GROMACS .gro file of C-alpha atoms in nm:
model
  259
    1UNK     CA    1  -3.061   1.027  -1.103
    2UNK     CA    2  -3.231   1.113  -1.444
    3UNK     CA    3  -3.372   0.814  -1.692
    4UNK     CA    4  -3.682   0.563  -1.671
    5UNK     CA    5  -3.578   0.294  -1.408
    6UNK     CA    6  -3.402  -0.012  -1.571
    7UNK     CA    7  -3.270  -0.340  -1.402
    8UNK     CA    8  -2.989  -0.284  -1.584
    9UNK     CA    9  -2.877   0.007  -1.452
   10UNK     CA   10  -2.843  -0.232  -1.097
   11UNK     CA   11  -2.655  -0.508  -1.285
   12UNK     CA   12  -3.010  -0.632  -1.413
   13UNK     CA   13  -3.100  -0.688  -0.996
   14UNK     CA   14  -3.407  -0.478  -0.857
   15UNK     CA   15  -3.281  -0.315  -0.548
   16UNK     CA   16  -3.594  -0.318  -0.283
   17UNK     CA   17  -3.570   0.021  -0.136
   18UNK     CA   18  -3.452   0.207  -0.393
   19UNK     CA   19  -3.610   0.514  -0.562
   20UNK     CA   20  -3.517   0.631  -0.870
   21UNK     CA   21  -3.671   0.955  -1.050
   22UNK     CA   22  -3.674   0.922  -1.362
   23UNK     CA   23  -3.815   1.242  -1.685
   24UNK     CA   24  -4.199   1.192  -1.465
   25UNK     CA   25  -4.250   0.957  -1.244
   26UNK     CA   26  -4.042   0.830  -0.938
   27UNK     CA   27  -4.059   0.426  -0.859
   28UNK     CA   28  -3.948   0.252  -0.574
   29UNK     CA   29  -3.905  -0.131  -0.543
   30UNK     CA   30  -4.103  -0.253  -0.259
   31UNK     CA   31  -4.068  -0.643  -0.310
   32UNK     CA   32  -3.995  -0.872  -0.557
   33UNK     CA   33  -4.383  -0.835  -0.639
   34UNK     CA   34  -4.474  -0.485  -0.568
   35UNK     CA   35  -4.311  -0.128  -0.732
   36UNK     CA   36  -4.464   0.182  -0.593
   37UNK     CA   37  -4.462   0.480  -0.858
   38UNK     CA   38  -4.511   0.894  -0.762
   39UNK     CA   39  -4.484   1.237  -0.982
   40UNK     CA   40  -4.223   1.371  -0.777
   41UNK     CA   41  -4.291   1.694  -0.938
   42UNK     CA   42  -4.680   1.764  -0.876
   43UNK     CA   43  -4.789   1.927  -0.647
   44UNK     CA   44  -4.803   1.740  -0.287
   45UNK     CA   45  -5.181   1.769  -0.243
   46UNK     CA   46  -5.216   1.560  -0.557
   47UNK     CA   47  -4.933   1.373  -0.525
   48UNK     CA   48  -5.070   0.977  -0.513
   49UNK     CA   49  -4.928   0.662  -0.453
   50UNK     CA   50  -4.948   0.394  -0.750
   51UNK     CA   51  -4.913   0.114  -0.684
   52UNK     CA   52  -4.805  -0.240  -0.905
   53UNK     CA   53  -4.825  -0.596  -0.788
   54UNK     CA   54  -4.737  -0.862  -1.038
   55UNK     CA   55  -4.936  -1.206  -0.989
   56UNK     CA   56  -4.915  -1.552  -1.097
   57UNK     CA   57  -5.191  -1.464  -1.433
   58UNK     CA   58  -5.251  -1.154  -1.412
   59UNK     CA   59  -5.064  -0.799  -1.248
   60UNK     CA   60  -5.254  -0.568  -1.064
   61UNK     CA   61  -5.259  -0.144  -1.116
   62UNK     CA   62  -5.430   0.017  -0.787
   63UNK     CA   63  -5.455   0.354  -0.913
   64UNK     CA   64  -5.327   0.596  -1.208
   65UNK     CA   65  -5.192   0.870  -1.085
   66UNK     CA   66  -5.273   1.221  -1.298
   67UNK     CA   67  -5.236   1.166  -1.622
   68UNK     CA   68  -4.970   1.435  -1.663
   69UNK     CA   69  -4.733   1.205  -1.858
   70UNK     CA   70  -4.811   0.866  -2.018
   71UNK     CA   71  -4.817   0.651  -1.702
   72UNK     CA   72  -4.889   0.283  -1.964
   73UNK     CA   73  -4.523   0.327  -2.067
   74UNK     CA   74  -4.387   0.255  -1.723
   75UNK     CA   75  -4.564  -0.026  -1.611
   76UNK     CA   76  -4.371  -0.320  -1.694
   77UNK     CA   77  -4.675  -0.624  -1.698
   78UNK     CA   78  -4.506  -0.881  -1.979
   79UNK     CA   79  -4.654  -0.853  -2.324
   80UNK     CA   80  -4.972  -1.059  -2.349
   81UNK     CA   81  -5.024  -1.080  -1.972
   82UNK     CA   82  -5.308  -0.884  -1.855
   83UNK     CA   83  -5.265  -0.579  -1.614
   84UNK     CA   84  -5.567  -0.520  -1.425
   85UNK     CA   85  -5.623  -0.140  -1.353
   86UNK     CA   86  -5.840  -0.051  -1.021
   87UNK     CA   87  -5.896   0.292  -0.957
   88UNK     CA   88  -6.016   0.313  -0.568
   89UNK     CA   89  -6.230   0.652  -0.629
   90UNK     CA   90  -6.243   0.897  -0.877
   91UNK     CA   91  -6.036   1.173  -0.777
   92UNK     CA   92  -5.841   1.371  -1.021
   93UNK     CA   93  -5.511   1.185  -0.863
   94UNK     CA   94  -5.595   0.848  -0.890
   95UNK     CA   95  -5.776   0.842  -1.222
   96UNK     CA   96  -5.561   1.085  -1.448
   97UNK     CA   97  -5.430   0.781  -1.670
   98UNK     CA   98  -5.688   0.513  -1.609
   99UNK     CA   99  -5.793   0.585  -1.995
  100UNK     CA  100  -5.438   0.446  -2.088
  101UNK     CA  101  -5.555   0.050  -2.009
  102UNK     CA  102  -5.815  -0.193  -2.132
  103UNK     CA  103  -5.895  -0.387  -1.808
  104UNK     CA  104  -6.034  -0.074  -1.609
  105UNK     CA  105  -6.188  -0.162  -1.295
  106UNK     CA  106  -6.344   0.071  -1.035
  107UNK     CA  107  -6.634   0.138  -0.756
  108UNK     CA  108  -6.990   0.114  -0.825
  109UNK     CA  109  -7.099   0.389  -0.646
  110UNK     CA  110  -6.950   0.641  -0.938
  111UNK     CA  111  -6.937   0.425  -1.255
  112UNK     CA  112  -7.144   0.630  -1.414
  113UNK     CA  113  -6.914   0.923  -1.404
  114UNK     CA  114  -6.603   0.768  -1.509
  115UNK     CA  115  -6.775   0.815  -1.885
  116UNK     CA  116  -6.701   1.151  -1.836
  117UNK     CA  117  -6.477   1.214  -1.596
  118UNK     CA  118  -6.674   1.560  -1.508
  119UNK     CA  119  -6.400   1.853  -1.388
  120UNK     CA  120  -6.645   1.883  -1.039
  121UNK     CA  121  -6.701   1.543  -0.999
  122UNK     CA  122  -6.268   1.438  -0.999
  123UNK     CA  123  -6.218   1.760  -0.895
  124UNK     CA  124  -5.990   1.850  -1.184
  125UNK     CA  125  -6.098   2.245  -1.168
  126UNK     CA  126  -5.889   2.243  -0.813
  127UNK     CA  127  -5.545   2.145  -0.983
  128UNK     CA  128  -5.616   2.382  -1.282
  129UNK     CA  129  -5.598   2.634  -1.006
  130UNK     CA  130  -5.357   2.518  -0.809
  131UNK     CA  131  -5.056   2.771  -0.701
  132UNK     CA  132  -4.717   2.525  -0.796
  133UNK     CA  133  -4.904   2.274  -0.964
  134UNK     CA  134  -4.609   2.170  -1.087
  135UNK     CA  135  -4.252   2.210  -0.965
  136UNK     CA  136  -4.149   2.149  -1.364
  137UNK     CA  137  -4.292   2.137  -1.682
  138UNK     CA  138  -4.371   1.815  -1.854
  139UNK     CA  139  -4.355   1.942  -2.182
  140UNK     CA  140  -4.276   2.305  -2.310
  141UNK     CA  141  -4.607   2.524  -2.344
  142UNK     CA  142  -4.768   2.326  -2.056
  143UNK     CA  143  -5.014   2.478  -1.813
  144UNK     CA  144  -5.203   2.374  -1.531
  145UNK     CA  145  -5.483   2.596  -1.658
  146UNK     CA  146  -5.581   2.324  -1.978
  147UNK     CA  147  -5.566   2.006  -1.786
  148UNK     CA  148  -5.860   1.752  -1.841
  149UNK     CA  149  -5.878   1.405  -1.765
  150UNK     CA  150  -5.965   1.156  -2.086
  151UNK     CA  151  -6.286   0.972  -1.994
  152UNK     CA  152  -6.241   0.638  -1.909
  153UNK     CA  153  -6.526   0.383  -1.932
  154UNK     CA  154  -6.531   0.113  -1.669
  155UNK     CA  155  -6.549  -0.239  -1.845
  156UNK     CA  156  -6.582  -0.367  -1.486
  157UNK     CA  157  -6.727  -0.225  -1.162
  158UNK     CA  158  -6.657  -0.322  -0.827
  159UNK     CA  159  -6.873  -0.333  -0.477
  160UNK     CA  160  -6.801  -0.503  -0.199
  161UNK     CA  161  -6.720  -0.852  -0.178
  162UNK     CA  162  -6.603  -0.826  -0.496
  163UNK     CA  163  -6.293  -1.039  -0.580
  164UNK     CA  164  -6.015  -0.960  -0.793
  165UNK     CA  165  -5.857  -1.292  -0.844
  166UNK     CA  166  -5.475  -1.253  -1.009
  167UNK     CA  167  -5.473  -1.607  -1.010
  168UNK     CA  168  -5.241  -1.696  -0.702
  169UNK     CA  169  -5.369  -1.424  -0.535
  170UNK     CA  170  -5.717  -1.313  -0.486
  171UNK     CA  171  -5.819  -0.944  -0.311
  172UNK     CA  172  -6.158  -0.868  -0.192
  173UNK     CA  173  -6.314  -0.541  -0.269
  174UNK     CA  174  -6.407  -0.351   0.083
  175UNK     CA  175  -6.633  -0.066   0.028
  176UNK     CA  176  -6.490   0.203   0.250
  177UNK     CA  177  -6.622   0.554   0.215
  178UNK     CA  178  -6.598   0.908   0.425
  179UNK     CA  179  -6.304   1.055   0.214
  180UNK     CA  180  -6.525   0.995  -0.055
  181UNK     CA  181  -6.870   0.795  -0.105
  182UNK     CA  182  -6.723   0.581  -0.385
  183UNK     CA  183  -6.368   0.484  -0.204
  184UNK     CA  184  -6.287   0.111  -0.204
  185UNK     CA  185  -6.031  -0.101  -0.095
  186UNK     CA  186  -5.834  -0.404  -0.140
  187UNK     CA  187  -5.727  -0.719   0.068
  188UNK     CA  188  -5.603  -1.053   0.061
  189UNK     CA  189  -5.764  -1.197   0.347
  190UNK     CA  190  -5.494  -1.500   0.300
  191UNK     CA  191  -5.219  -1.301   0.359
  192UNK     CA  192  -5.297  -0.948   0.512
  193UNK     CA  193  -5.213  -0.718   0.251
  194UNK     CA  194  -5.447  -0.408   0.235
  195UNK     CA  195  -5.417  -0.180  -0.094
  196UNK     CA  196  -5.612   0.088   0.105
  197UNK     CA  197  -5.621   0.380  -0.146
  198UNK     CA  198  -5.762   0.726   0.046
  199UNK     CA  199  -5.939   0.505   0.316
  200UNK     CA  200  -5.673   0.548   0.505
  201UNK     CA  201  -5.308   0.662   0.466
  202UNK     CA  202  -5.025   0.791   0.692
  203UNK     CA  203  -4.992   1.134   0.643
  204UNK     CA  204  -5.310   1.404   0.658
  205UNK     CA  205  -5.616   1.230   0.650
  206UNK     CA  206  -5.893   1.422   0.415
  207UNK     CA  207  -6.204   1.421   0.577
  208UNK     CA  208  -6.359   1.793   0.423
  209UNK     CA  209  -6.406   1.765   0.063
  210UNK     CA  210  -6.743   1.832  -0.115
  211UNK     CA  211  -6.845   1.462  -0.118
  212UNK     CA  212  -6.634   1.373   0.202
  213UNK     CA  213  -6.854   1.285   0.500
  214UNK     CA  214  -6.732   1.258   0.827
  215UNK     CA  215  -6.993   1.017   0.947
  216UNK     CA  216  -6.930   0.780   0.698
  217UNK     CA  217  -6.545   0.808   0.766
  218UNK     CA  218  -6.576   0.738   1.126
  219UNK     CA  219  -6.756   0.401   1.044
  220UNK     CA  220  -6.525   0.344   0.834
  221UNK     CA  221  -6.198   0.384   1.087
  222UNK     CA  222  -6.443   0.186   1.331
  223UNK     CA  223  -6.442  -0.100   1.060
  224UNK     CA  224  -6.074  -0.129   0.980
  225UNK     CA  225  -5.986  -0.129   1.380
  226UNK     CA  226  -6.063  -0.490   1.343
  227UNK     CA  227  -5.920  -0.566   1.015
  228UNK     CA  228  -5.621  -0.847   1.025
  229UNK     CA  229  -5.402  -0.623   0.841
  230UNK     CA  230  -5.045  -0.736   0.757
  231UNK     CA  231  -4.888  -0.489   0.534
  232UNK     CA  232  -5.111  -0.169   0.380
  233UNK     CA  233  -5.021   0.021   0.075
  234UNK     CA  234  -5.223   0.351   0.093
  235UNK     CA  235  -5.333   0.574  -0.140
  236UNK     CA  236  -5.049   0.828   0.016
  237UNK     CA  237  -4.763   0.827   0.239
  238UNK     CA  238  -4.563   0.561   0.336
  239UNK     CA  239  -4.672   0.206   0.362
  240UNK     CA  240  -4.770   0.093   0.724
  241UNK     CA  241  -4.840  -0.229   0.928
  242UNK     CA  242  -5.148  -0.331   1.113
  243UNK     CA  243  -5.052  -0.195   1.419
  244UNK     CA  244  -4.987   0.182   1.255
  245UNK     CA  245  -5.309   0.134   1.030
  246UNK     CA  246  -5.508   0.079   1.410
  247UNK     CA  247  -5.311   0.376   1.567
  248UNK     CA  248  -5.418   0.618   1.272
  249UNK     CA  249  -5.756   0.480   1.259
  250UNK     CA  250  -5.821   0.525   1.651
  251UNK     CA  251  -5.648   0.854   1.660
  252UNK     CA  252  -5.910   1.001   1.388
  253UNK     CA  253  -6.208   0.845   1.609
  254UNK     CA  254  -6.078   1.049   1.890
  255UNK     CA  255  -6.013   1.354   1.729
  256UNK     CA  256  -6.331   1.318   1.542
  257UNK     CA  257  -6.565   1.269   1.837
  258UNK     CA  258  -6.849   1.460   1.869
  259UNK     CA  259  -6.797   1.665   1.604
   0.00000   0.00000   0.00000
């Protein structure tokens, strides 16, 4: 199915469930409030979820993808409301368009770096190397070899216990770290949904990066065991429930033990 998704192409109804790939990016209808956008053709290392969530005064961007293709394009916020753009750490994946938006949001720990968006510190150089970056071109001439990622100034920086209030819905900033030491989170404590980014996700969890520590990750599994989770949106994979979230979270403890 080629073309940008378009409720017209359903009869003007958004069909939950359904995934259409459009010239980029691939976007699935979760609910009436939440779309979930991939690049169905990069590589599956980098391939991250995005994810949007319209509120009552304001919609919410976790994440930006890689900044392949013009990701501001897509998002479909109403003109004049604002769309407030969280990137959950600063890997390549998750920050590649995050230059697109005005309200940019993101963790303490690495502000400072998001002015520059360093090729070591996003680990950009790993993609420019990357054997089938891309299973097709984006544009003609393209190659892995000259990507970069814009840098993107934070105009606000989160920490924990942070609160990013959409108006009739409000998610507190968890500071989460082992896949990397900037990695947040977010959660409605009022209603149990968990935007978890690379904190935790149902496929391969991450734990031996450069700046990954496996310490800090088992702290933070230890952590989210108890967390009232409802629904979680992770940074990649599918989306799980709280009983999933404590089943990948306990099987990491034990498979991390001791080591």
């Amino acid at each position: 199915m080629g073309g940008r998704f378009d409720g017209a192409r359903f009869g003007g109804e958004r069909v939950v469930g359904e995934r259409v790939v459009g010239d980029w990016f691939g976007k699935t209808i979760i609910d009436d409030r939440t779309t979930m956008l991939t690049e169905p053709f990069v590589h599956d290392f980098v391939r991250a979820n995005i994810w949007h969530f319209r509120g009552r005064d304001a919609d919410l961007l976790v994440d930006t993808g890689m900044g392949i293709c013009p990701l501001a394009p897509e998002i479909d916020t109403p003109e004049g409301k604002p769309l407030i753009v969280v990137a959950t750490h600063i890997h390549l994946d998750h920050v590649g368009s995050l230059h697109e938006f005005p309200l940019r949001a993101g963790p303490r720990h690495s502000a400072e770096h998001f002015e520059t968006m360093n090729d070591q510190v996003t680990y950009a150089y790993m993609f420019c190397n990357l054997d089938g970056a891309v299973s097709k071109l984006p544009a003609p001439g393209w190659t892995a070899a000259d990507y970069k990622i814009p840098p993107a100034l934070l105009t606000r920086t989160l920490d924990e216990g942070n609160i990013v209030d959409l108006g009739d819905r409000q998610f507190r900033v968890l500071h989460l770290p082992g896949h990397s030491p900037d990695s947040i989170a977010l959660f409605d404590e009022a209603d149990g949904l968990f935007f978890a980014g690379d904190a935790i996700y149902d496929s391969t969890l991450i734990d031996d990066l450069p700046d990954s520590s496996r310490p800090d990750y088992r702290r933070t599994m230890q952590r989210l065991l108890d967390l009232p989770v409802r629904l979680g949106h992770g940074g990649h994979g599918p989306s799980f429930d709280g009983n999933r979230m404590r089943e990948i979270a306990t099987a990491y403890l034990r498979r991390t033990e001791g080591r």
